[in-house]
Short mmCIF file of C-alpha atoms in Angstrom, two decimals:
data_model
loop_
_atom_site.label_atom_id
_atom_site.label_comp_id
_atom_site.label_asym_id
_atom_site.label_seq_id
_atom_site.Cartn_x
_atom_site.Cartn_y
_atom_site.Cartn_z
CA MET A 280 42.14 -32.75 48.62
CA SER A 281 38.92 -33.60 50.42
CA SER A 282 41.09 -34.19 53.65
CA HIS A 283 41.52 -30.43 53.79
CA VAL A 284 38.37 -29.21 53.48
CA VAL A 285 37.84 -29.13 56.98
CA GLN A 286 41.23 -27.50 57.74
CA ASP A 287 40.77 -25.42 54.60
CA THR A 288 37.37 -23.91 55.26
CA ALA A 289 38.58 -22.84 59.33
CA ALA A 290 41.73 -21.06 57.99
CA LEU A 291 38.78 -19.08 55.84
CA THR A 292 36.35 -18.99 58.49
CA GLY A 293 38.77 -17.42 60.18
CA ARG A 294 39.42 -14.53 58.46
CA THR A 295 36.06 -13.48 58.05
CA LEU A 296 35.36 -13.96 61.21
CA ARG A 297 38.16 -11.26 61.98
CA HIS A 298 35.97 -9.17 59.55
CA VAL A 299 33.21 -9.29 61.57
CA THR A 300 35.49 -8.12 65.10
CA ARG A 301 37.04 -5.68 63.06
CA SER A 302 33.87 -4.20 61.47
CA PRO A 303 31.56 -4.13 65.63
CA ASP A 304 29.67 -1.66 64.09
CA THR A 305 27.91 -4.54 61.49
CA ILE A 306 26.54 -6.74 64.37
CA VAL A 307 25.09 -3.36 66.45
CA THR A 308 24.03 -1.95 63.07
CA THR A 309 22.11 -5.38 62.34
CA ALA A 310 20.78 -5.10 65.52
CA VAL A 311 19.40 -1.54 65.75
CA MET A 312 16.75 -1.76 63.17
CA PRO A 313 15.14 -4.44 64.86
CA ILE A 314 15.31 -2.68 68.30
CA ALA A 315 13.62 0.41 66.91
CA LEU A 316 10.82 -2.14 64.91
CA LEU A 317 9.86 -3.53 68.89
CA LEU A 318 10.28 0.24 70.36
CA LEU A 319 8.26 1.51 68.34
CA PHE A 320 5.90 -1.17 68.38
CA VAL A 321 5.26 -1.72 71.51
CA PHE A 322 5.86 1.43 73.13
CA VAL A 323 3.64 3.52 70.81
CA LEU A 324 2.10 1.13 67.77
CA GLY A 325 1.42 -1.50 70.16
CA GLY A 326 -1.75 -0.31 72.27
CA ALA A 327 -3.63 0.23 69.51
CA ILE A 328 -2.85 -3.90 67.98
CA ASP A 329 -5.24 -6.41 69.76
CA THR A 330 -3.95 -9.57 69.61
CA GLY A 331 -5.67 -11.21 71.64
CA SER A 332 -2.82 -12.23 74.46
CA ALA A 333 -1.42 -10.44 77.60
CA SER A 334 1.77 -8.81 77.03
CA TYR A 335 2.35 -7.13 73.21
CA VAL A 336 5.72 -7.63 73.34
CA ASP A 337 5.72 -11.60 73.79
CA TYR A 338 3.61 -11.26 70.19
CA LEU A 339 6.26 -9.24 68.41
CA LEU A 340 9.14 -10.15 69.10
CA PRO A 341 9.82 -13.83 67.35
CA GLY A 342 9.55 -11.74 64.08
CA VAL A 343 11.06 -9.13 64.77
CA LEU A 344 13.57 -11.94 65.23
CA LEU A 345 13.01 -12.75 62.25
CA ILE A 346 13.63 -8.75 60.95
CA THR A 347 16.98 -9.31 62.65
CA VAL A 348 18.44 -12.46 60.83
CA ALA A 349 17.15 -10.78 56.74
CA SER A 350 19.27 -8.11 57.51
CA GLY A 351 21.89 -9.59 59.52
CA VAL A 352 21.79 -11.35 56.00
CA SER A 353 23.09 -8.67 54.15
CA TYR A 354 26.30 -8.60 55.36
CA THR A 355 27.44 -12.02 54.11
CA ALA A 356 26.29 -10.62 50.90
CA PHE A 357 28.01 -7.55 51.05
CA ARG A 358 30.98 -9.55 52.35
CA LEU A 359 31.04 -12.19 49.73
CA PHE A 360 30.82 -8.75 47.02
CA GLN A 361 34.29 -7.03 48.37
CA ASP A 362 36.68 -11.12 48.78
CA LYS A 363 35.06 -11.39 44.44
CA GLN A 364 35.88 -6.87 43.47
CA SER A 365 39.00 -7.60 45.40
CA GLY A 366 39.48 -11.44 43.17
CA ILE A 367 41.04 -12.67 46.83
CA ILE A 368 38.37 -15.37 45.69
CA ASP A 369 40.26 -15.93 42.06
CA ARG A 370 43.63 -16.12 44.36
CA PHE A 371 41.92 -18.51 45.96
CA ARG A 372 40.60 -19.93 43.76
CA SER A 373 43.79 -20.42 41.82
CA MET A 374 45.10 -22.40 44.41
CA PRO A 375 45.38 -26.00 45.45
CA ILE A 376 42.40 -25.62 48.37
CA THR A 377 38.91 -27.31 48.65
CA ARG A 378 36.47 -25.10 46.83
CA SER A 379 33.89 -24.55 48.66
CA ALA A 380 35.69 -23.78 51.69
CA LEU A 381 35.16 -20.74 50.36
CA LEU A 382 31.74 -20.73 50.74
CA TRP A 383 30.98 -22.68 54.03
CA ALA A 384 33.15 -19.55 55.77
CA HIS A 385 31.22 -17.23 54.94
CA VAL A 386 27.54 -19.58 56.06
CA LEU A 387 29.46 -19.93 59.57
CA THR A 388 30.77 -16.25 59.83
CA SER A 389 27.13 -15.01 59.27
CA VAL A 390 25.56 -17.65 61.81
CA THR A 391 27.69 -16.99 64.24
CA ALA A 392 27.40 -12.18 63.81
CA ASN A 393 23.36 -13.44 63.09
CA ALA A 394 23.78 -15.20 66.73
CA LEU A 395 25.55 -12.53 68.40
CA SER A 396 22.73 -9.56 67.06
CA LEU A 397 19.85 -12.04 67.75
CA LEU A 398 20.97 -12.38 71.88
CA LEU A 399 21.54 -8.25 71.84
CA VAL A 400 17.88 -8.30 69.60
CA LEU A 401 16.60 -10.15 73.04
CA ALA A 402 18.46 -8.64 75.63
CA VAL A 403 16.49 -5.87 74.70
CA GLY A 404 13.30 -7.21 74.85
CA LEU A 405 13.53 -8.90 78.23
CA LEU A 406 14.30 -5.75 79.34
CA ILE A 407 10.94 -3.86 78.07
CA GLY A 408 9.23 -6.92 79.56
CA PHE A 409 9.77 -10.55 77.25
CA ARG A 410 8.79 -12.86 78.90
CA PRO A 411 8.96 -16.49 77.84
CA ALA A 412 7.65 -19.10 80.01
CA ALA A 413 10.12 -21.67 77.11
CA GLY A 414 11.48 -24.94 79.30
CA PRO A 415 14.76 -26.83 78.26
CA ALA A 416 13.27 -28.54 74.70
CA ALA A 417 11.42 -25.71 73.33
CA TRP A 418 14.35 -23.36 73.99
CA CYS A 419 16.19 -26.10 72.36
CA ALA A 420 13.50 -25.66 68.89
CA VAL A 421 13.45 -21.86 68.85
CA VAL A 422 17.48 -22.00 68.39
CA GLY A 423 17.27 -24.79 65.85
CA LEU A 424 14.73 -22.95 64.17
CA LEU A 425 16.17 -19.51 63.97
CA LEU A 426 19.33 -21.50 63.44
CA LEU A 427 17.59 -22.84 60.44
CA VAL A 428 15.80 -19.77 59.52
CA THR A 429 19.26 -18.06 59.43
CA LEU A 430 20.84 -21.07 57.48
CA THR A 431 18.94 -20.83 54.82
CA LEU A 432 18.73 -17.14 54.40
CA THR A 433 22.64 -17.00 54.54
CA TRP A 434 22.48 -19.14 51.72
CA VAL A 435 19.94 -17.06 49.65
CA ALA A 436 21.28 -13.87 50.32
CA ILE A 437 25.66 -16.05 49.27
CA VAL A 438 23.35 -15.98 44.96
CA PRO A 439 23.59 -12.13 45.15
CA GLY A 440 26.11 -11.59 46.79
CA LEU A 441 27.54 -13.54 43.93
CA LEU A 442 25.83 -12.16 41.76
CA ALA A 443 26.02 -8.14 42.02
CA ARG A 444 28.26 -6.00 39.68
CA THR A 445 27.40 -2.74 43.09
CA VAL A 446 27.61 -3.07 46.70
CA ASP A 447 23.86 -1.63 46.49
CA GLY A 448 23.28 -4.84 44.36
CA ALA A 449 24.85 -7.38 46.31
CA SER A 450 22.68 -5.78 49.37
CA ALA A 451 19.47 -4.86 48.25
CA PHE A 452 18.17 -8.72 48.45
CA SER A 453 17.59 -8.04 52.31
CA TYR A 454 14.46 -5.30 51.80
CA PRO A 455 11.87 -8.23 50.90
CA LEU A 456 13.19 -9.50 52.97
CA ILE A 457 12.52 -7.19 55.83
CA LEU A 458 9.42 -5.88 54.89
CA LEU A 459 8.13 -9.88 54.24
CA PRO A 460 7.24 -9.71 58.29
CA PHE A 461 4.46 -7.25 57.51
CA VAL A 462 2.80 -8.59 55.33
CA SER A 463 2.85 -11.82 58.16
CA SER A 464 1.01 -12.81 61.16
CA ALA A 465 4.28 -11.10 63.28
CA PHE A 466 2.89 -7.94 64.00
CA VAL A 467 -0.44 -8.25 63.98
CA PRO A 468 -2.85 -11.43 63.75
CA THR A 469 -3.70 -12.12 60.30
CA GLY A 470 -7.57 -12.18 61.02
CA SER A 471 -7.56 -8.04 60.58
CA MET A 472 -7.03 -8.62 57.28
CA PRO A 473 -8.89 -8.07 54.04
CA ALA A 474 -8.97 -10.84 52.51
CA PRO A 475 -6.91 -11.67 50.02
CA VAL A 476 -3.96 -10.01 52.14
CA ARG A 477 -5.64 -12.69 54.61
CA LEU A 478 -5.13 -15.73 52.33
CA PHE A 479 -0.79 -14.21 51.21
CA ALA A 480 -0.25 -13.56 54.80
CA GLU A 481 -1.05 -16.22 55.86
CA HIS A 482 0.30 -19.39 53.56
CA GLN A 483 3.99 -17.51 53.65
CA PRO A 484 6.37 -18.88 55.47
CA VAL A 485 7.26 -15.98 58.08
CA THR A 486 3.99 -16.61 59.38
CA ALA A 487 4.24 -20.08 59.97
CA ILE A 488 7.88 -19.51 61.64
CA VAL A 489 6.67 -16.96 63.52
CA ASP A 490 3.17 -18.91 64.92
CA THR A 491 5.78 -22.07 65.57
CA LEU A 492 8.47 -19.16 68.05
CA ARG A 493 5.69 -17.94 69.25
CA ALA A 494 3.82 -20.87 69.98
CA LEU A 495 7.66 -22.80 71.98
CA LEU A 496 8.42 -19.30 73.18
CA ALA A 497 5.45 -18.77 75.07
CA GLY A 498 5.11 -22.55 76.86
CA GLN A 499 3.03 -23.46 74.45
CA PRO A 500 2.30 -26.43 71.65
CA VAL A 501 3.58 -25.57 68.07
CA GLU A 502 -0.34 -26.64 66.58
CA GLY A 503 0.77 -27.84 63.19
CA SER A 504 2.55 -24.60 62.15
CA ILE A 505 6.80 -26.12 62.90
CA TRP A 506 6.15 -28.82 59.58
CA PRO A 507 5.48 -25.61 57.43
CA ALA A 508 7.73 -23.59 58.41
CA ILE A 509 10.98 -26.97 58.49
CA ALA A 510 9.40 -27.43 55.08
CA TRP A 511 9.40 -23.81 54.08
CA CYS A 512 12.98 -23.61 55.47
CA ALA A 513 14.61 -26.35 54.67
CA GLY A 514 13.13 -26.28 50.26
CA VAL A 515 14.19 -22.76 50.25
CA LEU A 516 17.66 -23.57 51.62
CA VAL A 517 18.48 -26.53 49.48
CA ILE A 518 17.00 -24.64 46.79
CA ALA A 519 19.25 -21.99 46.95
CA GLN A 520 22.75 -24.10 48.27
CA VAL A 521 22.75 -25.96 44.34
CA VAL A 522 21.62 -22.00 42.65
CA ALA A 523 24.72 -20.04 45.06
CA VAL A 524 27.25 -24.01 44.33
CA ARG A 525 26.54 -23.62 41.03
CA LEU A 526 26.68 -20.22 40.16
CA PHE A 527 30.76 -19.89 42.40
CA ARG A 528 31.37 -23.35 39.67
CA ARG A 529 30.60 -21.12 36.87
CA ALA A 530 31.84 -18.44 37.35
CA ALA A 531 35.59 -20.83 37.43
CA ALA A 532 34.40 -22.37 34.67
CA MET Z 265 68.97 -30.09 29.22
CA SER Z 266 66.23 -27.67 29.57
CA THR Z 267 63.23 -28.28 30.52
CA THR Z 268 60.09 -26.96 29.51
CA ALA Z 269 57.80 -25.31 33.09
CA ILE Z 270 54.99 -23.46 30.75
CA SER Z 271 54.08 -25.88 27.64
CA VAL Z 272 50.92 -23.56 25.35
CA HIS Z 273 49.69 -25.55 22.45
CA GLY Z 274 46.99 -24.52 19.78
CA LEU Z 275 45.20 -22.32 22.78
CA VAL Z 276 41.58 -21.19 21.65
CA LYS Z 277 38.79 -19.29 23.74
CA SER Z 278 36.03 -17.13 22.68
CA TYR Z 279 33.83 -14.76 25.03
CA LYS Z 280 30.32 -15.41 24.21
CA GLY Z 281 31.15 -15.52 20.75
CA VAL Z 282 33.72 -13.52 20.42
CA PRO Z 283 37.66 -15.20 19.69
CA VAL Z 284 39.82 -13.58 22.93
CA LEU Z 285 42.82 -15.95 21.55
CA ARG Z 286 42.99 -18.17 18.69
CA GLY Z 287 45.34 -20.80 18.22
CA VAL Z 288 48.23 -19.64 21.24
CA ASP Z 289 51.51 -21.47 21.07
CA LEU Z 290 54.20 -20.68 23.52
CA ASP Z 291 56.77 -22.30 26.35
CA VAL Z 292 59.16 -21.77 28.90
CA GLU Z 293 62.22 -22.24 30.13
CA ALA Z 294 61.84 -23.23 33.68
CA GLY Z 295 63.65 -21.43 35.97
CA THR Z 296 63.06 -17.59 33.09
CA VAL Z 297 61.47 -15.18 33.21
CA LEU Z 298 58.62 -14.24 30.40
CA ALA Z 299 57.09 -11.40 29.17
CA LEU Z 300 54.10 -11.24 27.70
CA LEU Z 301 53.55 -7.90 25.97
CA GLY Z 302 50.02 -7.26 24.38
CA ALA Z 303 47.88 -3.69 24.45
CA ASN Z 304 44.41 -3.93 25.92
CA GLY Z 305 42.16 -6.70 25.32
CA ALA Z 306 45.23 -8.89 23.54
CA GLY Z 307 44.46 -11.56 25.24
CA LYS Z 308 46.81 -11.07 27.41
CA THR Z 309 44.99 -11.79 31.01
CA THR Z 310 42.20 -14.50 29.89
CA LEU Z 311 45.65 -16.52 29.18
CA ILE Z 312 46.91 -16.20 32.54
CA ARG Z 313 43.71 -16.71 33.56
CA VAL Z 314 43.00 -19.93 31.88
CA LEU Z 315 46.61 -21.34 32.70
CA ALA Z 316 45.32 -20.80 36.55
CA THR Z 317 43.33 -22.55 36.24
CA LEU Z 318 40.33 -19.32 36.50
CA GLN Z 319 38.86 -20.55 33.39
CA ALA Z 320 38.74 -23.47 30.53
CA ALA Z 321 39.58 -23.22 27.39
CA ASP Z 322 37.71 -23.62 24.86
CA GLY Z 323 40.72 -25.94 22.93
CA GLY Z 324 44.40 -26.85 23.07
CA THR Z 325 46.39 -27.97 25.61
CA CYS Z 326 48.12 -26.22 27.75
CA SER Z 327 50.85 -27.80 30.96
CA VAL Z 328 52.47 -26.27 33.41
CA ALA Z 329 54.65 -27.87 35.91
CA GLY Z 330 54.42 -31.54 33.18
CA HIS Z 331 50.93 -31.52 35.27
CA ASP Z 332 47.84 -30.21 32.36
CA ILE Z 333 45.33 -28.06 33.50
CA THR Z 334 42.65 -29.83 32.19
CA GLU Z 335 43.44 -33.24 33.98
CA ASP Z 336 45.56 -32.11 36.40
CA PRO Z 337 44.32 -28.98 37.77
CA LEU Z 338 45.39 -29.67 41.45
CA SER Z 339 48.66 -30.80 40.43
CA VAL Z 340 48.47 -26.89 38.56
CA ARG Z 341 48.01 -25.24 41.15
CA LYS Z 342 49.77 -26.95 43.99
CA ALA Z 343 52.31 -25.86 41.23
CA SER Z 344 52.14 -22.39 40.04
CA SER Z 345 50.94 -19.06 42.05
CA LEU Z 346 49.28 -16.23 40.23
CA THR Z 347 49.43 -12.23 41.04
CA GLY Z 348 46.96 -10.80 39.55
CA GLN Z 349 46.12 -8.15 38.20
CA PHE Z 350 44.73 -6.37 41.21
CA ALA Z 351 46.21 -6.92 44.12
CA ALA Z 352 44.62 -9.54 45.56
CA VAL Z 353 44.80 -8.77 49.34
CA ASP Z 354 43.06 -8.57 52.30
CA GLU Z 355 42.69 -5.18 53.17
CA ILE Z 356 41.09 -6.00 57.40
CA LEU Z 357 43.87 -8.37 58.14
CA SER Z 358 47.25 -7.01 58.76
CA GLY Z 359 50.24 -8.11 56.18
CA ARG Z 360 51.49 -10.94 58.74
CA GLU Z 361 47.93 -12.20 59.11
CA ASN Z 362 47.55 -12.30 55.17
CA LEU Z 363 50.81 -14.40 55.05
CA GLN Z 364 49.54 -17.08 57.06
CA LEU Z 365 46.57 -17.64 56.48
CA ILE Z 366 47.90 -17.97 52.55
CA ALA Z 367 50.43 -20.74 53.72
CA ARG Z 368 47.57 -22.00 55.92
CA LEU Z 369 45.83 -22.09 52.94
CA ARG Z 370 48.73 -23.66 51.35
CA HIS Z 371 49.10 -26.72 53.80
CA HIS Z 372 52.80 -25.48 55.08
CA SER Z 373 54.22 -27.21 57.57
CA ARG Z 374 55.17 -24.26 59.77
CA PRO Z 375 52.72 -21.23 58.14
CA ARG Z 376 54.15 -18.79 61.04
CA GLN Z 377 57.61 -19.65 60.24
CA ALA Z 378 56.70 -19.09 56.89
CA ALA Z 379 54.94 -15.48 57.15
CA GLU Z 380 57.68 -14.24 58.94
CA ASP Z 381 60.71 -15.40 56.58
CA LEU Z 382 58.54 -13.14 53.39
CA LEU Z 383 58.36 -10.30 55.92
CA ARG Z 384 61.74 -10.01 55.92
CA ARG Z 385 62.90 -11.22 52.75
CA PHE Z 386 59.61 -9.05 51.00
CA ALA Z 387 61.19 -5.45 53.68
CA LEU Z 388 57.67 -5.67 55.24
CA GLN Z 389 58.16 -6.42 58.72
CA GLU Z 390 58.19 -3.01 59.54
CA ALA Z 391 53.77 -3.46 58.29
CA ALA Z 392 53.65 -6.77 59.39
CA ASP Z 393 50.94 -5.62 61.73
CA ARG Z 394 49.26 -2.70 60.67
CA ARG Z 395 46.53 -3.38 58.73
CA VAL Z 396 46.60 -4.03 54.76
CA GLY Z 397 44.48 -0.83 54.07
CA THR Z 398 46.55 1.06 55.54
CA TYR Z 399 49.16 -0.15 52.92
CA SER Z 400 50.95 2.02 49.97
CA GLY Z 401 50.32 0.34 46.29
CA GLY Z 402 53.70 -0.96 46.45
CA MET Z 403 54.31 -2.76 49.42
CA ARG Z 404 50.40 -3.64 48.83
CA ARG Z 405 51.88 -5.09 45.67
CA ARG Z 406 54.43 -6.04 47.16
CA LEU Z 407 52.87 -8.39 49.38
CA ASP Z 408 50.60 -10.17 47.05
CA ILE Z 409 53.73 -11.02 45.39
CA ALA Z 410 55.03 -12.18 48.41
CA MET Z 411 51.61 -14.43 48.82
CA SER Z 412 52.26 -15.38 45.93
CA LEU Z 413 55.32 -17.21 46.79
CA VAL Z 414 54.22 -18.54 49.18
CA GLY Z 415 55.03 -22.92 50.06
CA ASP Z 416 57.73 -21.70 46.35
CA PRO Z 417 56.35 -22.21 43.69
CA ALA Z 418 57.81 -22.87 40.63
CA VAL Z 419 55.60 -21.45 38.55
CA LEU Z 420 54.70 -17.40 38.96
CA TYR Z 421 52.25 -15.27 36.46
CA LEU Z 422 52.43 -11.83 37.17
CA ASP Z 423 49.58 -9.64 35.08
CA GLU Z 424 50.97 -7.18 34.76
CA PRO Z 425 52.01 -6.20 38.09
CA THR Z 426 53.73 -2.45 38.10
CA THR Z 427 50.05 -1.33 36.47
CA GLY Z 428 49.18 1.95 38.24
CA LEU Z 429 51.70 1.96 40.24
CA ASP Z 430 54.15 5.81 40.42
CA PRO Z 431 57.52 5.06 39.87
CA ALA Z 432 59.22 4.39 43.47
CA GLY Z 433 56.26 1.86 43.99
CA ARG Z 434 57.49 0.15 40.63
CA ALA Z 435 61.21 0.08 41.22
CA GLU Z 436 60.28 -1.56 44.11
CA VAL Z 437 58.41 -4.01 41.56
CA TRP Z 438 60.95 -4.82 39.51
CA GLN Z 439 63.92 -5.41 42.26
CA THR Z 440 61.37 -8.64 43.88
CA MET Z 441 60.91 -9.65 40.40
CA ARG Z 442 64.40 -9.24 39.41
CA ALA Z 443 65.03 -11.72 43.03
CA LEU Z 444 62.63 -14.14 41.64
CA ALA Z 445 64.20 -14.92 38.39
CA ASP Z 446 67.41 -14.76 40.45
CA ALA Z 447 66.15 -17.94 42.94
CA GLY Z 448 65.47 -19.66 39.86
CA THR Z 449 62.05 -18.90 39.61
CA THR Z 450 59.87 -19.36 36.09
CA VAL Z 451 58.21 -16.28 35.55
CA LEU Z 452 55.40 -15.29 32.91
CA LEU Z 453 55.07 -12.01 32.76
CA THR Z 454 52.71 -9.64 31.40
CA THR Z 455 52.90 -6.10 30.64
CA GLN Z 456 51.59 -3.03 28.62
CA TYR Z 457 55.59 -1.44 29.50
CA LEU Z 458 57.71 -2.42 26.80
CA GLU Z 459 60.94 -1.07 29.48
CA GLU Z 460 59.81 -3.28 31.90
CA ALA Z 461 60.28 -6.54 29.01
CA GLU Z 462 63.54 -5.27 28.43
CA GLN Z 463 65.25 -5.00 31.32
CA LEU Z 464 63.05 -8.23 33.03
CA ALA Z 465 62.79 -10.52 30.51
CA ASP Z 466 65.02 -13.49 29.17
CA ARG Z 467 62.23 -13.69 26.06
CA ILE Z 468 59.83 -11.41 24.71
CA ALA Z 469 56.25 -12.89 23.16
CA ILE Z 470 53.72 -10.10 21.92
CA LEU Z 471 50.37 -11.40 21.52
CA HIS Z 472 48.16 -9.56 19.29
CA GLU Z 473 44.80 -10.67 18.37
CA GLY Z 474 45.42 -13.49 20.08
CA ARG Z 475 47.81 -15.23 18.38
CA ILE Z 476 51.48 -15.08 19.21
CA LEU Z 477 52.92 -12.96 16.50
CA VAL Z 478 56.88 -13.52 17.74
CA THR Z 479 58.58 -15.10 20.41
CA GLY Z 480 62.68 -13.52 21.00
CA THR Z 481 65.36 -12.86 22.97
CA LEU Z 482 65.29 -8.49 23.11
CA ALA Z 483 68.79 -8.82 20.95
CA GLU Z 484 66.15 -11.49 18.77
CA LEU Z 485 63.41 -8.71 17.91
CA HIS Z 486 65.60 -6.16 17.70
CA ALA Z 487 67.16 -8.21 14.97
CA LEU Z 488 63.85 -8.00 13.09
CA LEU Z 489 63.90 -4.89 12.05
CA PRO Z 490 67.41 -3.29 9.67
CA PRO Z 491 69.75 -1.32 12.02
CA ARG Z 492 69.25 2.21 11.94
CA GLU Z 493 71.29 5.13 10.69
CA VAL Z 494 74.18 5.58 13.87
CA GLU Z 495 72.88 9.41 14.89
CA HIS Z 496 75.04 11.28 18.02
CA VAL Z 497 72.51 12.72 20.71
CA GLN Z 498 73.83 13.80 24.08
CA LYS Z 499 72.65 11.19 26.76
CA GLN Z 500 70.13 13.11 28.57
CA PRO Z 501 69.41 10.91 32.59
CA GLY Z 502 65.58 10.35 31.07
CA LEU Z 503 62.59 12.22 33.49
CA GLU Z 504 62.13 8.88 35.31
CA ASP Z 505 65.53 8.94 36.78
CA VAL Z 506 64.95 12.80 37.19
CA PHE Z 507 61.51 11.53 39.27
CA LEU Z 508 63.14 9.06 40.99
CA ALA Z 509 65.98 11.25 42.22
CA LEU Z 510 64.41 14.01 43.45
CA THR Z 511 61.73 12.32 45.45
CA ALA Z 512 64.24 9.25 46.79
CA ALA Z 513 62.52 9.81 50.18
CA GLY Z 514 64.97 9.68 53.05
CA SER Z 515 67.90 8.46 50.24
CA GLY Z 516 69.59 12.57 51.49
CA GLY Z 517 71.71 14.85 49.14
CA MET Z 518 69.59 15.18 45.88
CA GLU Z 519 67.99 17.86 47.64
CA GLU Z 520 67.73 21.55 46.96
CA SER Z 521 71.40 19.95 44.62
CA LEU Z 522 70.52 21.27 41.70
#
């Protein structure tokens, strides 16, 4: 059976990728809200925010990239929910295939779709003055960290995708994920926040991830924020994957 | 001479403490069609899901094409195919892509050819490259059954294949099922429509409150009740005959001729 795992995953990924390419609006919709936030903060609110750095768009962009992934993975939950509702998961499961191939197909599709949305947001950022100073090694680290974040949030999204009973339920989980960057160093430096809020903001994963991305993109040393960032992602990734796979198996029992 | 394709003994299954199957015994001979009749909630779908290895039984033994469902589920999945209660097709893909996908997942050596053959066999060639979302209910069901036949599984489960279809769609599916029976596929069919069982099945089993009440041919089931008084009535065409005759698209001749 295991000899077919690659073949099965490839066939099923081809299917879910077609779902994305046949409704390219999902990629645009994913990017629209982050782009609107980017424009709003850079051109309307940003002038009043003192970040201590020269350019607010350079400060803001990493957080907006995270918001892009957070809203992008809600489509993964949505697509998985649709598969469950339509009975096609049961069809696949009654066939002699590697059962985990179906979840991996959704994961690989999510990574692809999010990468496209991220490129779109990045392009708008460059248009409005984002000027990264990262070298090749730092860019590799940026791509690697964004990939890790996308994988993590995708596995998180699979859980409501499998559990939800309504379409709204399947994608509602992404709202807190989208709001989390607002209570972090993504939009304003945490130093301006009241003590309890600041305590939360400085110890939640978005701040560690955003600070790391910002330092890498600016071509500066990452100052120790990279390890908490990776540890948060890896920890949540492992938990979410174990829960998701268990839920997927349980539905078969 | 005859071999048993599906064999169920003492099958027990509960949901959250509520017994659904309370000791089901059932044998289906290879190459025959068995219709499982029962009201909603009788446990028909549960029985099919257990046989399709989608749910584990609480007790009893089942074997499909000679393979035990708990000990060797992979062989059971290779030998059998499920067409569930709701047409499980991918609406965003075309009919051809749906069939090719299933052929790849069944590790068919020539998936394109397999899809082509089934499109022809199920008269779906014209619609082959349209998105399935645009198909009628009958076409969708036909594609659904065609997808179950990729790789010629020995055993086919059809769970209420005509529920929700209009009469024309139902006639299409019946025709398909007759062709399957003629080709020697073992079919376990669940239905709430008595007429469907009469028309299609070699044998009929009645599932009631989690147990099989009776199994037999139509004649054997008729013999269970004493014959009634003979009445002479004028043979009228059934409403279904009239409806189908009037709405037969493109057949011509019947319209306005009444």
